[in-house]
Amino acid sequence: MLLKKAFLAFSLISLGWTANVEPFSYTNETFLLHGKPFQIIGGQMDPQRIPHELWSDRLAKARAMGLNTIFSYVYWDQLEPVQGTWETSGNNDIAKYFKTAQEHGLNVVLRPGPYICGEHEWGGFPFWLSEVPGMVVRTNNKPFLSATKSYIQNLAKDLKPLLITNGGPILMVQVENEYGSYGDNHVYIGAMRDMLKAAFGKNVHLYTNDGGEESMIEGGQISGVLAESDGDPKTGFAARDKYVTDPSSLGPQLDGEYYVTWLDQWASNNTHQTDAGNRKSIQTVQSDLDWILKQNSSFSIYMVHGGTNWGFQNGADWGDALEPITTSYDYGAPIDESGRTNDIYRAIRQTIASHVGEHNIPDVIDEEPLIEIPDIKLGPSSKLFDSLPDPVAKKSPINMEAIGQAVGFILYRHVATSATKGNINVGDYPRDRILIYVNGRRIGVIDSLYVTPNTLEVSLKKNDVLDLLVENMGRVNYGERIVEQRKGIVGNVTLGDSVLSNWQIYPLPLASPPDSTSSNVKIAKASGPVFFEGTFDVNKVGDTFLELPGWTKGVVWVNGVNLGRYWTIGPQQTLYLPGCYLKEKENKITVLALEPTGEEGSVRGITTRNWGNNPDPDAPSG
Ligand SMILES: *[C@@H]1O[C@H](CO)[C@@H](O)[C@H](O)[C@H]1NC(C)=O
Ligand SMILES: *[C@@H]1O[C@H](CO)[C@@H](O)[C@H](O)[C@H]1NC(C)=O
Ligand SMILES: *[C@@H]1O[C@H](CO)[C@@H](O)[C@H](O)[C@H]1NC(C)=O
Ligand SMILES: *[C@@H]1O[C@H](CO)[C@@H](O)[C@H](O)[C@H]1NC(C)=O
């Protein structure tokens, strides 16, 4: 009897206890998962940079490295490409990605921005924000708060069911992103907090993530939200301890972005960032992660797998000049751009295993070999300037966003009404890379990539046609110019003191390659951009890296998928082509050659990537 009573009391207590335990919470010292101390062993992997066909493979590999949590930014510009729309198919199906993560035994930390930096186009902001009157991004500005609120509400509709409190994998949601590196307006950061609480529920666990310096931590933290740091864990944790005193922002330490290496930017003297093959650097990574784990603290490796800036999705930094991010977002990550694991992966796995036990980590996954594709012969199929869309006629140039265009190219054409001559000025500053033609012949290149962009004397006779082909190289995601990111031409075009008026403006977003081809395309010296086409078969579908020997700069599509920009200056020399975009027969490849030389002939698939630089044929002299 006595025994039975005791048992009853015990089970009532244990039932009550279970019902009251939050699935995820934290004390000052530790996170708690289902009531037990829990270290977040995380890595960053963004769904929108990975073909959705490959999500499961990449997530399984992250889990097999020993990670228990995936951190993901989501890109607002891709989800709401036109204001008021909501696009969640293919690579934008974030809910599906998170469910797949859960199936692989991974928790999730959601980093929705609205500003995410992430070396992505305008840090995740959609281009159309530029055209909303009164808009100032990243501040307590009515138009910005209202656009953000609608975005966060749409996102919460899809993702709130996936919070851990609702049986999903999402542990926490980040408020803004490294805001303390940018400002210290706590009214704004408070508004971001409140918006997330309103959309995801008042019990959602929020955190901020800032660089490990006083001004950054103080600028970014906000009452009621767990404050965390990123970068070097020792400095970051010490700074958090020192500068966060609001008890409602205290909790266990998390290095929200532990960098193994760094990103790549186009430039003829930039080398690819990686620690692969560098034993000493890898040992430093191991000892940092080991230290964090021994502290009972948490981390997220930025990036565990970077993926690819498909199409025109790359961002740019602004330093002394524009620093556009390469198509590859390999990031020197343990799981490389093509999903292959390297010595960094194996080393980190070993470090994690020494803490959690090898038997608690799934086995390493076998990898398919990459495939070779012998030379694919390409022939010129059409000229960009021969199949222009209907133009918009304006007295003065207008920017890309003003005609509803997000990315790609835009052509400004002016016919001289009298002889004019002088140094050309293309608006307030070059945005970004401008190929300049007179009567169809290229006479120069101006690019904000160069600290001192080219100056160029242009001489026009009456009726001469001046073409300015402007390439949007990616809106700034980090640096002082981030506030205003209109592309194309902003301001007047002048030759010396003369303002050139009356422009035909042709939007060229190149959302897909052209389907009109001509059999008789001749490439003259310094001619305008030319599309090349070819077809190829493969013995067995698989991943490969496309190499473009002799090609200068442009864009590649395979079976209609935009694989991104290529540029001979490097450091990226090959484009990742995943097998999921291939079939065995009749694959179609289209290459846009912006500066054709007539030397372009073929493209091939190789099994090992090339990194390196070639001289920049357009570099300013002197
Ligand atoms: C964390 O520590 C602070 C300061 O020592 C204390 O005021 C606060 O109540 C603690 N919070 C929790 C959740 O234990
Ligand atoms: C490239 O080299 C030049 C000359 O040495 C230097 O001024 C410039 O800063 C370098 N650029 C980058 C991106 O490293
Ligand atoms: C980590 O947690 C364990 C178990 O709670 C404890 O014994 C140990 O002292 C903690 N280590 C540190 C550095 O706080
Ligand atoms: C461009 O030139 C026109 C005509 O000279 C002038 O009215 C206008 O103010 C100029 N715009 C800018 C932005 O300078």
mmCIF file of C-alpha atoms in Angstrom, residues 318-436:
data_model
loop_
_atom_site.group_PDB
_atom_site.id
_atom_site.type_symbol
_atom_site.label_atom_id
_atom_site.label_comp_id
_atom_site.label_asym_id
_atom_site.label_seq_id
_atom_site.Cartn_x
_atom_site.Cartn_y
_atom_site.Cartn_z
ATOM 1 C CA TRP A 318 32.509 48.957 -49.563
ATOM 2 C CA GLY A 319 36.021 49.737 -48.364
ATOM 3 C CA ASP A 320 38.014 52.297 -50.336
ATOM 4 C CA ALA A 321 36.168 51.046 -53.378
ATOM 5 C CA LEU A 322 33.538 48.471 -54.341
ATOM 6 C CA GLU A 323 34.590 44.966 -53.275
ATOM 7 C CA PRO A 324 32.148 42.614 -54.995
ATOM 8 C CA ILE A 325 31.837 39.069 -53.661
ATOM 9 C CA THR A 326 32.701 36.199 -56.003
ATOM 10 C CA THR A 327 30.089 33.785 -57.350
ATOM 11 C CA SER A 328 31.509 31.062 -55.146
ATOM 12 C CA TYR A 329 30.687 31.430 -51.469
ATOM 13 C CA ASP A 330 33.018 28.569 -50.635
ATOM 14 C CA TYR A 331 34.281 30.540 -47.618
ATOM 15 C CA GLY A 332 37.058 27.976 -47.060
ATOM 16 C CA ALA A 333 34.380 25.966 -45.255
ATOM 17 C CA PRO A 334 34.712 22.413 -43.869
ATOM 18 C CA ILE A 335 32.068 21.346 -46.425
ATOM 19 C CA ASP A 336 33.239 23.034 -49.614
ATOM 20 C CA GLU A 337 31.086 24.713 -52.257
ATOM 21 C CA SER A 338 30.509 21.385 -54.017
ATOM 22 C CA GLY A 339 29.550 19.599 -50.789
ATOM 23 C CA ARG A 340 32.875 17.758 -50.458
ATOM 24 C CA THR A 341 34.424 17.528 -47.010
ATOM 25 C CA ASN A 342 38.077 18.360 -46.399
ATOM 26 C CA ASP A 343 40.809 18.169 -43.745
ATOM 27 C CA ILE A 344 39.173 21.058 -41.831
ATOM 28 C CA TYR A 345 35.992 18.974 -41.621
ATOM 29 C CA ARG A 346 37.832 15.932 -40.311
ATOM 30 C CA ALA A 347 39.751 17.987 -37.740
ATOM 31 C CA ILE A 348 36.641 19.713 -36.387
ATOM 32 C CA ARG A 349 34.801 16.394 -36.271
ATOM 33 C CA GLN A 350 37.625 14.986 -34.154
ATOM 34 C CA THR A 351 37.477 17.927 -31.738
ATOM 35 C CA ILE A 352 33.702 17.652 -31.338
ATOM 36 C CA ALA A 353 33.928 13.858 -30.956
ATOM 37 C CA SER A 354 36.410 14.280 -28.113
ATOM 38 C CA HIS A 355 33.674 16.147 -26.208
ATOM 39 C CA VAL A 356 30.479 14.358 -27.149
ATOM 40 C CA GLY A 357 31.834 10.879 -27.920
ATOM 41 C CA GLU A 358 32.421 9.491 -31.404
ATOM 42 C CA HIS A 359 29.476 7.097 -30.963
ATOM 43 C CA ASN A 360 27.126 10.102 -30.701
ATOM 44 C CA ILE A 361 28.041 11.336 -34.179
ATOM 45 C CA PRO A 362 26.727 9.686 -37.350
ATOM 46 C CA ASP A 363 29.298 8.066 -39.655
ATOM 47 C CA VAL A 364 31.006 10.202 -42.286
ATOM 48 C CA ILE A 365 29.077 10.078 -45.565
ATOM 49 C CA ASP A 366 30.601 8.647 -48.759
ATOM 50 C CA GLU A 367 31.003 11.106 -51.602
ATOM 51 C CA GLU A 368 30.318 10.645 -55.306
ATOM 52 C CA PRO A 369 33.289 11.432 -57.562
ATOM 53 C CA LEU A 370 33.079 14.636 -59.614
ATOM 54 C CA ILE A 371 32.802 14.257 -63.379
ATOM 55 C CA GLU A 372 34.907 15.539 -66.239
ATOM 56 C CA ILE A 373 33.283 17.069 -69.292
ATOM 57 C CA PRO A 374 35.584 17.268 -72.331
ATOM 58 C CA ASP A 375 35.787 20.537 -74.278
ATOM 59 C CA ILE A 376 32.329 21.797 -75.186
ATOM 60 C CA LYS A 377 32.511 23.773 -78.425
ATOM 61 C CA LEU A 378 30.569 27.030 -78.260
ATOM 62 C CA GLY A 379 29.635 29.307 -81.117
ATOM 63 C CA PRO A 380 28.381 32.898 -81.103
ATOM 64 C CA SER A 381 24.579 32.850 -81.199
ATOM 65 C CA SER A 382 23.430 36.450 -80.782
ATOM 66 C CA LYS A 383 24.574 39.928 -79.876
ATOM 67 C CA LEU A 384 23.174 41.552 -76.761
ATOM 68 C CA PHE A 385 22.669 44.880 -78.550
ATOM 69 C CA ASP A 386 20.790 43.221 -81.464
ATOM 70 C CA SER A 387 17.874 42.025 -79.350
ATOM 71 C CA LEU A 388 17.180 44.876 -76.966
ATOM 72 C CA PRO A 389 13.839 45.162 -75.176
ATOM 73 C CA ASP A 390 11.621 48.246 -75.532
ATOM 74 C CA PRO A 391 13.412 51.246 -74.058
ATOM 75 C CA VAL A 392 12.212 53.878 -71.614
ATOM 76 C CA ALA A 393 12.862 57.383 -72.980
ATOM 77 C CA LYS A 394 14.009 60.024 -70.476
ATOM 78 C CA LYS A 395 15.623 63.433 -70.656
ATOM 79 C CA SER A 396 18.063 62.496 -67.857
ATOM 80 C CA PRO A 397 19.113 58.973 -66.881
ATOM 81 C CA ILE A 398 17.041 57.209 -64.233
ATOM 82 C CA ASN A 399 18.279 54.438 -61.944
ATOM 83 C CA MET A 400 17.633 50.712 -62.373
ATOM 84 C CA GLU A 401 15.169 50.481 -59.469
ATOM 85 C CA ALA A 402 13.048 53.290 -60.893
ATOM 86 C CA ILE A 403 12.128 51.041 -63.828
ATOM 87 C CA GLY A 404 11.389 48.099 -61.537
ATOM 88 C CA GLN A 405 14.615 46.206 -62.163
ATOM 89 C CA ALA A 406 16.507 44.426 -59.381
ATOM 90 C CA VAL A 407 19.714 43.003 -60.826
ATOM 91 C CA GLY A 408 21.656 42.426 -64.023
ATOM 92 C CA PHE A 409 22.542 45.030 -66.627
ATOM 93 C CA ILE A 410 21.051 48.256 -67.934
ATOM 94 C CA LEU A 411 21.923 50.066 -71.133
ATOM 95 C CA TYR A 412 21.792 53.869 -71.521
ATOM 96 C CA ARG A 413 21.891 55.129 -75.129
ATOM 97 C CA HIS A 414 22.383 58.708 -76.256
ATOM 98 C CA VAL A 415 22.613 60.064 -79.796
ATOM 99 C CA ALA A 416 24.786 63.175 -80.056
ATOM 100 C CA THR A 417 22.991 66.244 -81.341
ATOM 101 C CA SER A 418 26.237 68.160 -81.811
ATOM 102 C CA ALA A 419 29.963 67.533 -81.554
ATOM 103 C CA THR A 420 30.962 67.209 -77.867
ATOM 104 C CA LYS A 421 34.175 66.161 -76.211
ATOM 105 C CA GLY A 422 35.600 65.785 -72.719
ATOM 106 C CA ASN A 423 36.204 63.443 -69.811
ATOM 107 C CA ILE A 424 33.118 61.378 -69.143
ATOM 108 C CA ASN A 425 31.362 61.386 -65.763
ATOM 109 C CA VAL A 426 28.751 58.707 -65.316
ATOM 110 C CA GLY A 427 26.428 60.144 -62.669
ATOM 111 C CA ASP A 428 27.523 60.769 -59.103
ATOM 112 C CA TYR A 429 29.889 57.791 -59.036
ATOM 113 C CA PRO A 430 30.198 54.575 -61.081
ATOM 114 C CA ARG A 431 27.450 52.069 -60.109
ATOM 115 C CA ASP A 432 29.177 49.789 -60.808
ATOM 116 C CA ARG A 433 30.961 48.622 -63.936
ATOM 117 C CA ILE A 434 30.380 50.593 -67.082
ATOM 118 C CA LEU A 435 31.377 49.450 -70.556
ATOM 119 C CA ILE A 436 31.469 52.464 -72.871
#
